Tab-separated table of C-alpha atoms and ligand atoms in Angstrom:
chain	number	residue	atom	x	y	z
A	1	MET	CA	-2.768	25.544	-5.341
A	2	GLY	CA	-2.444	21.835	-4.421
A	3	GLN	CA	-2.954	20.218	-0.988
A	4	LEU	CA	0.613	18.851	-1.184
A	5	ASP	CA	2.536	21.774	-2.675
A	6	SER	CA	6.231	21.721	-1.657
A	7	LYS	CA	5.931	18.158	-0.182
A	8	VAL	CA	8.215	15.308	-1.241
A	9	ALA	CA	6.797	11.787	-1.361
A	10	ILE	CA	8.011	8.262	-1.852
A	11	VAL	CA	5.640	5.459	-3.029
A	12	THR	CA	6.819	1.866	-3.080
A	13	GLY	CA	5.423	-0.581	-5.560
A	14	ALA	CA	4.302	2.359	-7.765
A	15	GLY	CA	5.035	0.831	-11.168
A	16	GLN	CA	1.422	-0.172	-11.717
A	17	GLY	CA	-1.992	-0.611	-10.074
A	18	ILE	CA	-2.708	1.137	-6.781
A	19	GLY	CA	0.782	2.456	-6.179
A	20	LYS	CA	0.819	4.056	-9.618
A	21	ALA	CA	-2.607	5.739	-8.941
A	22	VAL	CA	-1.406	6.929	-5.518
A	23	ALA	CA	1.745	8.452	-7.050
A	24	GLU	CA	-0.344	10.153	-9.726
A	25	ALA	CA	-2.889	11.528	-7.106
A	26	LEU	CA	-0.057	12.883	-4.855
A	27	ALA	CA	1.595	14.500	-7.852
A	28	ALA	CA	-1.766	16.084	-9.018
A	29	GLU	CA	-1.913	17.786	-5.614
A	30	GLY	CA	1.551	19.325	-6.068
A	31	ALA	CA	3.773	16.772	-4.436
A	32	THR	CA	7.186	15.861	-5.784
A	33	VAL	CA	7.043	12.050	-6.001
A	34	VAL	CA	9.756	9.421	-6.016
A	35	VAL	CA	8.187	6.584	-7.922
A	36	SER	CA	9.723	3.349	-6.670
A	37	ASP	CA	9.263	-0.278	-7.755
A	38	ILE	CA	11.213	-3.531	-7.942
A	39	ASN	CA	10.604	-3.185	-11.678
A	40	ALA	CA	12.922	-0.280	-12.650
A	41	ASP	CA	11.420	0.134	-16.169
A	42	ALA	CA	7.873	0.412	-14.808
A	43	ALA	CA	8.920	2.937	-12.148
A	44	GLN	CA	10.739	4.956	-14.790
A	45	ALA	CA	7.742	5.035	-17.141
A	46	VAL	CA	5.357	6.168	-14.438
A	47	SER	CA	7.773	8.786	-13.265
A	48	SER	CA	8.352	10.111	-16.836
A	49	ALA	CA	4.693	10.516	-17.317
A	50	LEU	CA	4.308	12.431	-14.051
A	51	GLY	CA	7.324	14.651	-14.536
A	52	GLY	CA	8.953	16.678	-11.764
A	53	GLY	CA	10.019	13.825	-9.455
A	54	SER	CA	12.219	10.839	-9.971
A	55	SER	CA	12.168	7.086	-10.052
A	56	PHE	CA	14.169	4.588	-7.900
A	57	ALA	CA	14.363	0.856	-8.305
A	58	ALA	CA	14.022	-0.802	-4.904
A	59	ASP	CA	12.916	-4.185	-3.587
A	60	ALA	CA	10.582	-3.193	-0.645
A	61	SER	CA	11.705	-6.265	1.295
A	62	SER	CA	15.403	-5.249	1.169
A	63	GLU	CA	16.688	-3.152	4.108
A	64	GLU	CA	19.531	-1.866	1.905
A	65	ASP	CA	17.133	-0.843	-0.876
A	66	VAL	CA	14.658	0.960	1.365
A	67	GLN	CA	17.332	2.782	3.122
A	68	ALA	CA	18.846	3.899	-0.238
A	69	LEU	CA	15.344	4.914	-1.451
A	70	VAL	CA	14.884	7.288	1.460
A	71	GLN	CA	18.428	8.655	1.018
A	72	HIS	CA	17.680	9.144	-2.688
A	73	ALA	CA	14.599	11.259	-1.844
A	74	VAL	CA	16.617	13.485	0.490
A	75	ASP	CA	19.666	13.789	-1.795
A	76	THR	CA	17.634	14.430	-4.954
A	77	HIS	CA	14.742	16.460	-3.600
A	78	GLY	CA	16.018	17.871	-0.351
A	79	ARG	CA	13.495	16.495	2.064
A	80	LEU	CA	10.890	13.820	2.721
A	81	ASP	CA	7.315	14.478	3.941
A	82	ILE	CA	5.217	11.572	2.817
A	83	ALA	CA	5.929	7.851	2.565
A	84	VAL	CA	3.388	5.455	1.078
A	85	ALA	CA	4.240	1.753	1.836
A	86	ASN	CA	2.235	0.112	-0.892
A	87	ALA	CA	4.287	-2.774	-2.410
A	88	GLY	CA	2.675	-6.061	-1.840
A	89	ILE	CA	2.170	-9.444	-3.336
A	90	ALA	CA	-0.309	-12.378	-2.793
A	91	HIS	CA	0.463	-16.073	-2.911
A	92	MET	CA	-2.513	-18.344	-3.409
A	93	ALA	CA	-2.286	-21.527	-1.320
A	94	PRO	CA	-4.088	-23.072	1.616
A	95	LEU	CA	-2.215	-22.780	4.938
A	96	VAL	CA	-2.029	-26.533	5.184
A	97	GLY	CA	0.484	-27.629	2.519
A	98	GLN	CA	2.020	-24.194	2.071
A	99	SER	CA	5.856	-24.043	2.335
A	100	LEU	CA	7.418	-21.785	4.945
A	101	ALA	CA	9.432	-20.165	2.175
A	102	ASP	CA	6.224	-19.134	0.324
A	103	PHE	CA	4.727	-17.887	3.536
A	104	ARG	CA	7.781	-15.825	4.348
A	105	LYS	CA	7.995	-14.386	0.745
A	106	VAL	CA	4.616	-12.705	1.297
A	107	THR	CA	5.420	-11.403	4.752
A	108	SER	CA	8.805	-10.175	3.656
A	109	ILE	CA	7.334	-7.808	1.175
A	110	ASN	CA	3.939	-6.987	2.755
A	111	LEU	CA	5.078	-6.641	6.303
A	112	ASP	CA	8.826	-6.233	6.335
A	113	GLY	CA	8.342	-3.673	3.458
A	114	VAL	CA	6.065	-1.578	5.727
A	115	PHE	CA	8.382	-1.905	8.691
A	116	LEU	CA	11.343	-0.750	6.626
A	117	VAL	CA	9.530	2.332	5.358
A	118	THR	CA	8.577	3.172	8.924
A	119	ARG	CA	12.067	2.446	10.224
A	120	TYR	CA	13.990	4.559	7.631
A	121	ALA	CA	11.464	7.144	6.373
A	122	GLY	CA	9.948	7.806	9.861
A	123	PRO	CA	12.996	9.657	11.392
A	124	VAL	CA	13.644	11.633	8.147
A	125	ILE	CA	10.047	12.760	7.885
A	126	ALA	CA	10.140	13.691	11.585
A	127	GLY	CA	13.276	15.608	11.115
A	128	GLY	CA	11.621	17.720	8.440
A	129	GLY	CA	9.010	19.056	10.827
A	130	GLY	CA	6.219	16.490	10.514
A	131	GLY	CA	4.528	14.625	7.751
A	132	THR	CA	2.679	11.458	7.142
A	133	ILE	CA	3.085	7.706	6.522
A	134	VAL	CA	0.321	5.785	4.637
A	135	ASN	CA	0.422	2.058	4.689
A	136	ILE	CA	-1.598	0.065	2.160
A	137	ALA	CA	-3.130	-2.818	4.099
A	138	SER	CA	-6.303	-4.629	3.016
A	139	ILE	CA	-9.801	-5.614	3.962
A	140	THR	CA	-8.283	-9.016	4.574
A	141	SER	CA	-6.782	-7.570	7.698
A	142	GLN	CA	-10.265	-7.800	9.155
A	143	ALA	CA	-11.911	-10.762	7.521
A	144	ALA	CA	-10.451	-13.939	5.946
A	145	ALA	CA	-10.844	-15.757	2.684
A	146	PRO	CA	-9.504	-19.162	1.697
A	147	LEU	CA	-6.089	-19.340	-0.045
A	148	ILE	CA	-4.861	-15.960	1.231
A	149	GLY	CA	-3.798	-16.824	4.682
A	150	SER	CA	-0.255	-15.460	4.432
A	151	TYR	CA	-1.581	-12.365	2.677
A	152	ALA	CA	-4.310	-11.689	5.271
A	153	ALA	CA	-2.018	-12.309	8.212
A	154	SER	CA	0.532	-9.815	6.794
A	155	LYS	CA	-2.110	-7.193	6.290
A	156	ALA	CA	-3.489	-7.594	9.885
A	157	ALA	CA	0.030	-7.104	11.073
A	158	VAL	CA	0.390	-3.966	8.883
A	159	VAL	CA	-2.689	-2.437	10.727
A	160	SER	CA	-1.050	-3.296	14.067
A	161	LEU	CA	2.253	-1.785	13.015
A	162	THR	CA	0.414	1.320	11.870
A	163	GLN	CA	-1.054	1.764	15.334
A	164	THR	CA	2.289	1.438	17.046
A	165	ALA	CA	4.002	3.744	14.660
A	166	ALA	CA	1.296	6.310	15.134
A	167	ILE	CA	1.828	6.377	18.881
A	168	GLU	CA	5.671	6.319	18.705
A	169	LEU	CA	5.909	9.075	16.073
A	170	ARG	CA	3.129	11.335	17.434
A	171	ASP	CA	5.394	13.641	19.393
A	172	ALA	CA	7.423	14.133	16.365
A	173	GLY	CA	4.373	15.347	14.463
A	174	VAL	CA	4.280	12.327	12.083
A	175	ARG	CA	0.803	10.894	11.456
A	176	VAL	CA	0.566	7.269	10.375
A	177	ASN	CA	-2.572	5.642	8.922
A	178	ALA	CA	-3.561	2.536	6.872
A	179	ILE	CA	-5.945	2.086	4.055
A	180	CYS	CA	-7.815	-1.197	3.845
A	181	PRO	CA	-9.127	-1.606	0.301
A	182	GLY	CA	-11.610	-4.229	-0.734
A	183	PHE	CA	-11.175	-5.706	-4.164
A	184	ILE	CA	-9.710	-3.125	-6.521
A	185	ASP	CA	-9.435	-3.581	-10.250
A	186	THR	CA	-5.696	-4.305	-10.650
A	187	GLN	CA	-3.530	-7.020	-12.039
A	188	LEU	CA	-3.093	-8.532	-8.612
A	189	VAL	CA	-6.833	-9.428	-8.559
A	190	VAL	CA	-7.128	-10.324	-12.312
A	191	ASP	CA	-4.278	-12.863	-11.920
A	192	ARG	CA	-6.013	-14.646	-9.001
A	193	LYS	CA	-9.658	-14.976	-10.184
A	194	ALA	CA	-9.123	-18.500	-11.559
A	195	ASP	CA	-7.635	-19.694	-8.332
A	196	PHE	CA	-10.667	-18.386	-6.387
A	197	GLU	CA	-13.078	-19.794	-8.900
A	198	ALA	CA	-11.369	-23.241	-8.687
A	199	LEU	CA	-12.546	-23.317	-5.030
A	200	GLY	CA	-16.096	-23.842	-6.346
A	201	LEU	CA	-17.614	-20.469	-5.714
A	202	PRO	CA	-21.377	-20.278	-6.029
A	203	MET	CA	-21.062	-17.783	-8.927
A	204	PRO	CA	-18.279	-16.384	-11.186
A	205	PHE	CA	-15.782	-14.311	-9.213
A	206	ASP	CA	-16.792	-10.997	-10.871
A	207	ASP	CA	-20.421	-11.594	-9.921
A	208	LEU	CA	-19.438	-12.318	-6.405
A	209	ILE	CA	-17.510	-9.042	-6.137
A	210	ALA	CA	-20.628	-7.258	-7.600
A	211	ALA	CA	-22.792	-8.898	-4.976
A	212	LYS	CA	-20.436	-8.050	-2.091
A	213	GLN	CA	-19.083	-4.697	-3.027
A	214	GLY	CA	-21.465	-3.432	-5.838
A	215	ARG	CA	-18.440	-3.253	-8.163
A	216	TYR	CA	-14.627	-3.378	-8.132
A	217	GLY	CA	-13.008	-0.251	-6.591
A	218	THR	CA	-10.606	1.619	-8.829
A	219	PRO	CA	-6.967	2.446	-8.061
A	220	GLU	CA	-7.883	6.083	-8.478
A	221	GLU	CA	-10.330	5.814	-5.568
A	222	VAL	CA	-7.537	4.536	-3.306
A	223	GLY	CA	-5.392	7.432	-4.600
A	224	LYS	CA	-8.014	9.960	-3.414
A	225	LEU	CA	-7.958	8.545	0.135
A	226	ALA	CA	-4.215	8.456	0.129
A	227	VAL	CA	-4.090	12.181	-0.737
A	228	PHE	CA	-6.546	12.846	2.180
A	229	LEU	CA	-4.501	10.914	4.673
A	230	ALA	CA	-1.150	12.321	3.364
A	231	GLY	CA	-2.366	15.952	3.491
A	232	PRO	CA	-3.613	18.635	5.865
A	233	ARG	CA	-7.320	17.688	5.635
A	234	SER	CA	-6.726	14.655	7.847
A	235	SER	CA	-4.719	16.693	10.448
A	236	PHE	CA	-6.163	14.811	13.413
A	237	SER	CA	-6.142	11.320	11.914
A	238	SER	CA	-3.478	8.888	13.078
A	239	GLY	CA	-3.274	5.269	13.910
A	240	SER	CA	-6.452	4.541	11.991
A	241	ALA	CA	-7.299	1.852	9.354
A	242	TYR	CA	-9.607	3.243	6.725
A	243	VAL	CA	-11.796	0.595	5.025
A	244	LEU	CA	-12.581	1.382	1.368
A	245	ASP	CA	-14.691	-1.465	0.133
A	246	GLY	CA	-18.103	-0.202	-1.235
A	247	GLY	CA	-19.804	-1.358	1.923
A	248	ALA	CA	-18.765	-5.100	1.698
A	249	ARG	CA	-17.514	-5.223	5.306
A	250	ALA	CA	-20.734	-3.643	6.524
A	251	SER	CA	-22.959	-6.432	5.275
A	252	VAL	CA	-23.758	-9.867	6.636
A	253	LEU	CA	-25.547	-10.856	3.402
B	301	NAD	N1	-5.999	-4.925	-5.746
B	301	NAD	C1	-6.548	-5.141	-4.709
B	301	NAD	O1	-7.751	-5.583	-4.697
B	301	NAD	C2	-5.960	-4.806	-3.393
B	301	NAD	C3	-6.815	-4.805	-2.215
B	301	NAD	C4	-6.285	-4.502	-1.052
B	301	NAD	C5	-4.976	-4.227	-0.918
B	301	NAD	N2	-4.158	-4.221	-1.971
B	301	NAD	C6	-2.759	-3.879	-1.734
B	301	NAD	O2	-2.373	-2.788	-2.568
B	301	NAD	C7	-0.994	-2.898	-2.942
B	301	NAD	C8	-0.825	-2.748	-4.355
B	301	NAD	O3	-1.552	-3.822	-5.020
B	301	NAD	P1	-1.945	-3.800	-6.589
B	301	NAD	O4	-3.280	-4.351	-6.597
B	301	NAD	O5	-1.732	-2.415	-7.163
B	301	NAD	O6	-0.920	-4.878	-7.153
B	301	NAD	P2	-0.147	-5.000	-8.553
B	301	NAD	O7	0.272	-6.418	-8.543
B	301	NAD	O8	-1.069	-4.527	-9.568
B	301	NAD	O9	1.046	-4.009	-8.390
B	301	NAD	C9	2.054	-4.220	-7.414
B	301	NAD	C10	3.288	-3.477	-7.725
B	301	NAD	O10	4.273	-3.760	-6.687
B	301	NAD	C11	5.485	-4.131	-7.293
B	301	NAD	N3	6.233	-4.986	-6.455
B	301	NAD	C12	6.084	-6.295	-6.194
B	301	NAD	N4	6.968	-6.794	-5.378
B	301	NAD	C13	7.766	-5.755	-5.033
B	301	NAD	C14	8.815	-5.575	-4.159
B	301	NAD	N5	9.359	-6.595	-3.480
B	301	NAD	N6	9.406	-4.397	-3.995
B	301	NAD	C15	8.884	-3.285	-4.683
B	301	NAD	N7	7.838	-3.406	-5.502
B	301	NAD	C16	7.303	-4.564	-5.693
B	301	NAD	C17	5.101	-4.739	-8.633
B	301	NAD	O11	6.229	-4.675	-9.547
B	301	NAD	C18	3.927	-3.913	-9.090
B	301	NAD	O12	4.356	-2.732	-9.769
B	301	NAD	C19	-0.521	-4.186	-2.378
B	301	NAD	O13	0.031	-4.017	-1.052
B	301	NAD	C20	-1.810	-4.990	-2.170
B	301	NAD	O14	-1.712	-5.968	-1.143
B	301	NAD	C21	-4.649	-4.474	-3.212
């Protein structure tokens, strides 16, 4: 018997990386998962491998798309219990010199996307008798790095939004938490190593991660925490931001 038997979940940005691993982890615990991504083919491929659920192409920054995603879950699977707002992007640029359009592109997906999941999935989950929302924030919500100012600001706002949602939805029995991963081994990080190294780091980027975190985290490790927060074992957890970074945040050296 799985921890999430009979639960229906949506996961945004689940075509690869952390979202894919979260979808797989939820499904492994018995949840019926709607795998959503802006990349329809990627979502379909993940969903086919999982079996049992469905896929739905949606841009997490689009109000129309997120509304349709929630409706799809209810129409196709009869209910919605778990929503994981995972879709996110990073744009590498110093704050000074960055265009407002580039700044807004990041916040429109990373922050608006979380707001829209709360806005549209929240009432449906509450109507079903309680459930959970898990927002994928980042360690950058708590500590900065050069070049990722728009990203870090969006993630700090996700933690704040998580707190407000937790309070507002508590009486409806909906718990809302955030996960703040450190550096996880996904394409998002791989694609940005060269930009960080161009800053003139004291050592290669991979060595810096090893020094700070011990190693890269894996998407599967984020998936395990998502299962915990989505399921009954975290029954008294709400409004919290869970750091998952191999101890990086705990260290001053
Ligand atoms: N990888 C890390 O080190 C790390 C650390 C902390 C937080 N995060 C967060 O985890 C989440 C997933 O990151 P990842 O590392 O798996 O990234 P990734 O780039 O590997 O995957 C992101 C997925 O989101 C999808 N996506 C992009 N824009 C979208 C949109 N507008 N609507 C719907 N889907 C969209 C992509 O198609 C892709 O499948 C993001 O919110 C990211 O900020 C990642």
